[in-house]
XYZ file of C-alpha atoms in Angstrom:
373
model
C 20.537 -21.633 28.456
C 24.302 -21.188 27.980
C 24.151 -23.190 24.773
C 21.422 -20.931 23.362
C 23.407 -17.813 24.267
C 26.486 -19.170 22.492
C 24.436 -19.915 19.369
C 22.906 -16.414 19.449
C 26.359 -14.879 19.836
C 27.621 -16.966 16.920
C 24.654 -15.904 14.765
C 25.172 -12.206 15.392
C 28.856 -12.521 14.533
C 27.994 -14.436 11.370
C 25.401 -11.852 10.319
C 27.672 -8.839 10.796
C 30.608 -10.629 9.148
C 28.570 -11.113 5.980
C 29.134 -7.879 4.064
C 26.466 -8.810 1.518
C 23.807 -9.136 4.203
C 24.453 -5.818 5.948
C 23.057 -3.620 3.115
C 19.950 -5.820 3.004
C 19.383 -5.287 6.713
C 20.168 -1.578 7.059
C 20.103 0.115 3.625
C 17.290 -1.668 1.804
C 14.614 -0.948 4.463
C 15.319 2.791 4.376
C 15.153 2.862 0.567
C 11.967 0.815 0.605
C 10.198 3.090 3.018
C 11.323 6.371 1.457
C 10.814 5.406 -2.208
C 7.725 3.208 -2.008
C 5.854 5.565 0.312
C 6.224 8.329 -2.298
C 5.680 6.119 -5.351
C 2.898 3.798 -4.155
C -0.134 6.059 -4.528
C -3.520 5.720 -6.195
C -4.148 9.449 -6.273
C -4.936 10.577 -9.824
C -3.192 13.866 -10.546
C -1.658 15.709 -13.524
C -4.406 14.430 -15.839
C -3.550 15.363 -19.421
C -6.594 17.339 -20.567
C -7.481 18.403 -24.098
C -10.596 20.070 -25.466
C -12.404 20.890 -28.701
C -14.152 24.248 -28.454
C -16.653 24.480 -31.293
C -18.470 27.431 -29.697
C -15.696 29.956 -28.909
C -17.855 32.051 -26.559
C -17.271 33.485 -23.109
C -19.264 30.597 -21.572
C -17.193 27.897 -23.256
C -13.967 29.669 -22.306
C -15.173 29.957 -18.704
C -15.830 26.204 -18.618
C -12.324 25.432 -19.889
C -10.890 27.838 -17.330
C -12.560 25.805 -14.569
C -10.515 22.791 -15.637
C -7.395 24.919 -15.936
C -7.860 26.146 -12.353
C -8.169 22.599 -11.011
C -5.067 21.063 -9.427
C -5.917 17.675 -10.924
C -5.944 18.638 -14.594
C -3.104 19.766 -16.818
C -4.808 21.561 -19.729
C -2.626 20.952 -22.752
C -4.166 22.352 -25.921
C -7.254 23.239 -27.919
C -7.673 20.762 -30.770
C -9.137 22.196 -33.979
C -10.852 18.930 -34.959
C -12.073 15.671 -33.483
C -9.721 13.662 -35.727
C -6.609 15.366 -34.327
C -7.884 14.971 -30.783
C -8.555 11.247 -31.284
C -5.073 10.802 -32.760
C -3.536 12.504 -29.719
C -5.438 10.195 -27.356
C -4.334 7.182 -29.399
C -0.704 8.241 -28.905
C -1.248 8.671 -25.167
C -0.780 12.434 -25.261
C -4.245 13.095 -23.794
C -6.138 11.327 -20.994
C -9.407 13.276 -21.033
C -10.978 15.002 -24.014
C -13.826 17.520 -23.641
C -15.896 18.482 -26.681
C -17.976 21.665 -26.464
C -20.676 21.667 -29.187
C -21.681 24.490 -31.526
C -24.095 27.088 -30.124
C -23.317 25.956 -26.580
C -23.980 29.357 -24.986
C -27.032 30.177 -27.175
C -28.766 26.877 -26.426
C -28.152 27.303 -22.710
C -29.783 30.734 -22.784
C -32.731 29.726 -24.978
C -33.416 26.082 -24.094
C -31.844 25.995 -20.606
C -29.971 22.769 -21.324
C -27.156 21.376 -23.469
C -24.817 18.384 -23.681
C -21.043 18.016 -23.498
C -18.977 15.209 -24.977
C -16.312 13.686 -22.690
C -13.911 10.996 -23.905
C -11.692 9.301 -21.316
C -8.788 6.928 -21.864
C -9.986 3.879 -19.909
C -7.032 1.517 -20.273
C -6.648 1.976 -16.527
C -10.260 1.485 -15.470
C -9.751 2.673 -11.887
C -8.075 5.912 -12.985
C -10.746 6.469 -15.649
C -13.482 6.189 -13.008
C -11.767 8.784 -10.816
C -11.233 11.103 -13.808
C -14.928 10.823 -14.693
C -15.852 11.881 -11.141
C -13.507 14.880 -11.350
C -14.996 15.989 -14.681
C -18.569 15.559 -13.421
C -17.899 17.594 -10.280
C -16.360 20.493 -12.196
C -19.203 20.535 -14.747
C -21.852 20.383 -12.009
C -20.315 23.271 -10.084
C -20.043 25.285 -13.296
C -23.666 24.430 -14.115
C -24.914 25.628 -10.697
C -23.180 28.983 -11.078
C -24.414 29.294 -14.646
C -28.034 28.716 -13.631
C -27.940 31.777 -11.416
C -26.271 33.909 -14.089
C -28.755 32.912 -16.813
C -31.917 33.377 -14.737
C -34.435 35.783 -16.269
C -35.551 38.829 -14.313
C -38.940 37.217 -13.673
C -37.217 34.119 -12.305
C -34.998 36.012 -9.907
C -37.821 36.291 -7.384
C -37.560 32.516 -6.926
C -34.268 31.803 -5.280
C -32.667 28.486 -6.282
C -32.482 25.910 -3.507
C -28.898 24.924 -2.676
C -27.890 22.119 -0.311
C -24.372 22.396 1.052
C -22.496 19.509 2.615
C -19.753 20.060 5.185
C -17.469 16.991 5.322
C -15.571 16.028 8.463
C -12.518 13.855 7.826
C -11.419 11.598 10.673
C -8.019 9.951 11.136
C -6.504 11.655 8.037
C -7.683 15.251 8.067
C -5.335 16.422 5.315
C -6.299 13.503 3.018
C -2.599 12.788 2.590
C -2.200 9.427 0.862
C 1.205 8.877 2.486
C -0.512 8.785 5.877
C -2.448 5.771 4.619
C 0.438 4.061 2.811
C 3.392 4.469 5.196
C 2.072 2.055 7.877
C 1.477 -0.539 5.158
C 4.938 -0.067 3.649
C 6.375 -0.465 7.140
C 4.628 -3.852 7.357
C 6.128 -4.788 3.995
C 9.584 -3.776 5.207
C 9.493 -5.866 8.401
C 7.972 -8.886 6.636
C 10.286 -9.138 3.634
C 13.570 -8.615 5.452
C 12.876 -11.019 8.317
C 11.397 -13.678 6.013
C 14.258 -13.636 3.520
C 16.974 -13.526 6.155
C 15.530 -16.345 8.257
C 14.757 -18.458 5.190
C 18.231 -18.146 3.698
C 20.211 -18.387 6.919
C 19.779 -22.107 7.615
C 20.044 -22.906 3.913
C 23.372 -21.083 3.852
C 24.542 -23.366 6.658
C 23.641 -26.313 4.424
C 25.561 -24.892 1.472
C 28.807 -24.259 3.356
C 28.536 -27.556 5.280
C 28.416 -26.144 8.818
C 24.893 -27.464 9.430
C 26.136 -31.052 9.343
C 28.837 -30.174 11.872
C 26.227 -28.648 14.188
C 23.925 -31.656 13.778
C 26.553 -34.085 15.118
C 27.017 -32.006 18.279
C 24.893 -32.639 21.420
C 22.983 -29.396 20.773
C 19.258 -30.040 21.072
C 16.914 -29.203 18.231
C 14.988 -26.655 20.317
C 18.216 -24.926 21.363
C 19.421 -24.721 17.780
C 16.141 -23.262 16.450
C 15.818 -20.689 19.248
C 19.426 -19.616 18.832
C 18.992 -19.390 15.072
C 15.754 -17.392 14.987
C 16.197 -15.047 17.965
C 18.734 -12.739 16.210
C 16.295 -12.203 13.337
C 13.517 -11.463 15.825
C 15.758 -8.740 17.281
C 16.511 -7.432 13.765
C 12.796 -7.342 12.965
C 12.049 -5.289 16.063
C 14.941 -2.998 15.176
C 13.512 -2.524 11.667
C 10.182 -1.534 13.187
C 11.931 1.086 15.326
C 13.823 2.504 12.336
C 10.626 2.539 10.257
C 8.613 4.362 12.929
C 11.322 7.003 13.298
C 11.470 7.559 9.518
C 7.673 7.648 9.286
C 7.544 10.426 11.874
C 10.590 12.425 10.789
C 10.211 12.238 6.992
C 6.454 11.777 6.432
C 5.071 13.191 9.697
C 2.677 10.272 10.016
C 0.519 10.656 13.142
C 1.071 8.062 15.855
C -2.026 8.384 17.975
C -2.020 4.894 19.466
C 0.209 3.119 21.937
C 3.765 2.318 20.867
C 4.061 -0.589 23.348
C 0.932 -2.102 21.783
C 2.517 -1.888 18.317
C 5.677 -3.556 19.611
C 3.642 -6.249 21.361
C 1.768 -7.176 18.221
C 4.894 -6.971 16.042
C 6.813 -9.253 18.402
C 4.150 -11.934 17.907
C 3.869 -11.302 14.180
C 7.607 -11.738 13.638
C 7.304 -15.247 15.084
C 4.871 -16.009 12.251
C 7.356 -14.783 9.643
C 10.283 -16.627 11.259
C 8.229 -19.825 11.369
C 7.459 -19.518 7.654
C 11.129 -18.842 6.880
C 12.290 -21.852 8.904
C 9.620 -24.053 7.296
C 10.800 -23.019 3.819
C 14.460 -23.601 4.685
C 13.703 -27.153 5.821
C 12.620 -28.108 2.307
C 15.225 -26.251 0.247
C 18.881 -26.974 -0.419
C 20.149 -23.645 -1.815
C 19.653 -19.988 -0.988
C 18.286 -19.423 -4.493
C 15.513 -21.962 -3.947
C 14.651 -20.429 -0.580
C 14.540 -16.954 -2.111
C 12.222 -17.989 -4.961
C 9.774 -19.806 -2.681
C 9.763 -16.990 -0.104
C 9.208 -14.397 -2.835
C 6.360 -16.450 -4.340
C 4.396 -16.513 -1.091
C 5.320 -12.925 -0.176
C 3.909 -11.519 -3.434
C 0.610 -13.370 -2.931
C 0.373 -12.286 0.694
C 1.125 -8.636 -0.145
C -1.306 -8.373 -3.071
C -4.108 -9.922 -0.994
C -3.392 -8.044 2.227
C -5.343 -4.863 1.538
C -2.108 -2.902 1.363
C -2.677 -1.614 -2.179
C -6.268 -2.648 -2.976
C -9.240 -2.833 -0.578
C -10.185 -6.351 0.452
C -13.880 -5.413 0.216
C -13.472 -5.027 -3.571
C -12.156 -8.583 -3.997
C -14.412 -11.537 -4.933
C -15.921 -13.484 -2.056
C -13.575 -16.443 -2.548
C -10.554 -14.096 -2.416
C -11.857 -12.454 0.756
C -12.113 -15.906 2.329
C -8.494 -16.682 1.396
C -7.311 -13.426 2.981
C -8.427 -14.776 6.362
C -5.303 -16.980 6.213
C -3.035 -14.065 5.281
C -0.948 -12.861 8.268
C 0.133 -9.670 6.469
C -3.524 -8.607 6.272
C -3.790 -8.558 10.055
C -0.512 -6.666 10.492
C -1.594 -3.984 7.994
C -4.931 -3.592 9.772
C -3.334 -3.355 13.204
C -0.679 -0.819 12.176
C -3.269 1.468 10.584
C -5.702 1.040 13.467
C -3.154 1.775 16.189
C -1.137 4.484 14.413
C -3.995 6.432 12.821
C -7.067 5.628 14.915
C -5.495 5.145 18.327
C -7.070 1.699 18.762
C -6.444 -0.117 22.033
C -5.826 -3.802 22.754
C -9.552 -4.582 22.837
C -9.950 -3.220 19.305
C -7.145 -5.358 17.874
C -7.859 -8.432 19.987
C -9.309 -10.501 17.068
C -6.201 -9.858 14.939
C -3.938 -10.515 17.927
C -5.523 -13.897 18.665
C -5.422 -15.007 15.023
C -1.779 -13.941 14.656
C -0.767 -15.754 17.851
C -2.543 -18.902 16.613
C -0.809 -18.532 13.240
C 2.578 -18.194 14.983
C 1.960 -21.319 17.061
C 0.950 -23.395 14.018
C 3.757 -22.216 11.717
C 6.511 -22.635 14.302
C 5.093 -26.029 15.264
C 5.219 -27.141 11.636
C 8.709 -25.706 11.232
C 10.058 -27.499 14.312
C 8.306 -30.735 13.330
C 9.709 -30.657 9.784
C 13.267 -29.879 10.914
C 15.435 -32.975 11.050
C 18.723 -33.005 12.901
C 19.902 -35.967 10.860
C 20.189 -35.985 7.060
């Protein structure tokens, strides 16, 4: 036990002596959480909206005003012709283009129906789908109000049937996207820092030649690995604490669930990350190699974790692969505990899989580590 404590003491001194590592540990996580939580959003706002009004009546102007009153659309200009409007969309100046036909108001009064032309820039297919929903909702609401206004006197005896829905939003009542993203960004923060630090630490020992000096000492392999990885486990838990404080103070993210449960799961999850970092370091000779390999796996894990895109939308084969992704389970647990108030029974499947993952990865890391070169 004394030997392990000496190694841990040596590691902490080595970490805090390295001036290049200190910003990575303390500054980078704060920047990640603050910047990414504000930037990483799939909300579609400030849609550049243009229109061609061929009717120039009070009805057509009222329809345009509906878009102008919406918080999602930024009404730019009235284009005099379709050619100019198409040119503006080609240049990226307009995202959505609404064309109101001639005799729009007259045909609505006489024939009770009409058609609108909507052109949407669909380079980003997901954003285009959301924009189409926004346009359809505004037109439908306008159409419902217009039906009542255009009813004949003989028709007014028959009241139009209207069904009203009253939504009830659970877990994120304000529909704030940051509430959804901050727990995921916190997972990203803990994962990247602990993985990179643990992966590069042993490799750095190889580069400066101190690993060979340690290998010829009577220190056992288990003592060396525990002493090496424990400081980064402490740093990972510290990063979680900093992240939770920032999430509450800056973003006011609700924390309904149990904090001890979050720390329990995170303590097991960090063992997974440390095992991966140690496994990578055993097969690399330079910090640059360790960084590239760690970054390669981290990007795949993050993109397939459900952090930015829902796993349910992925192909079946991709959903199967995500079952071997530890970040997926951490993202699910953080959102479940923080936002839903889930208890240990709710997260038990993720907890068991993560513990099994930690056992396998650390077993492989210890097995692949050789005390002799």
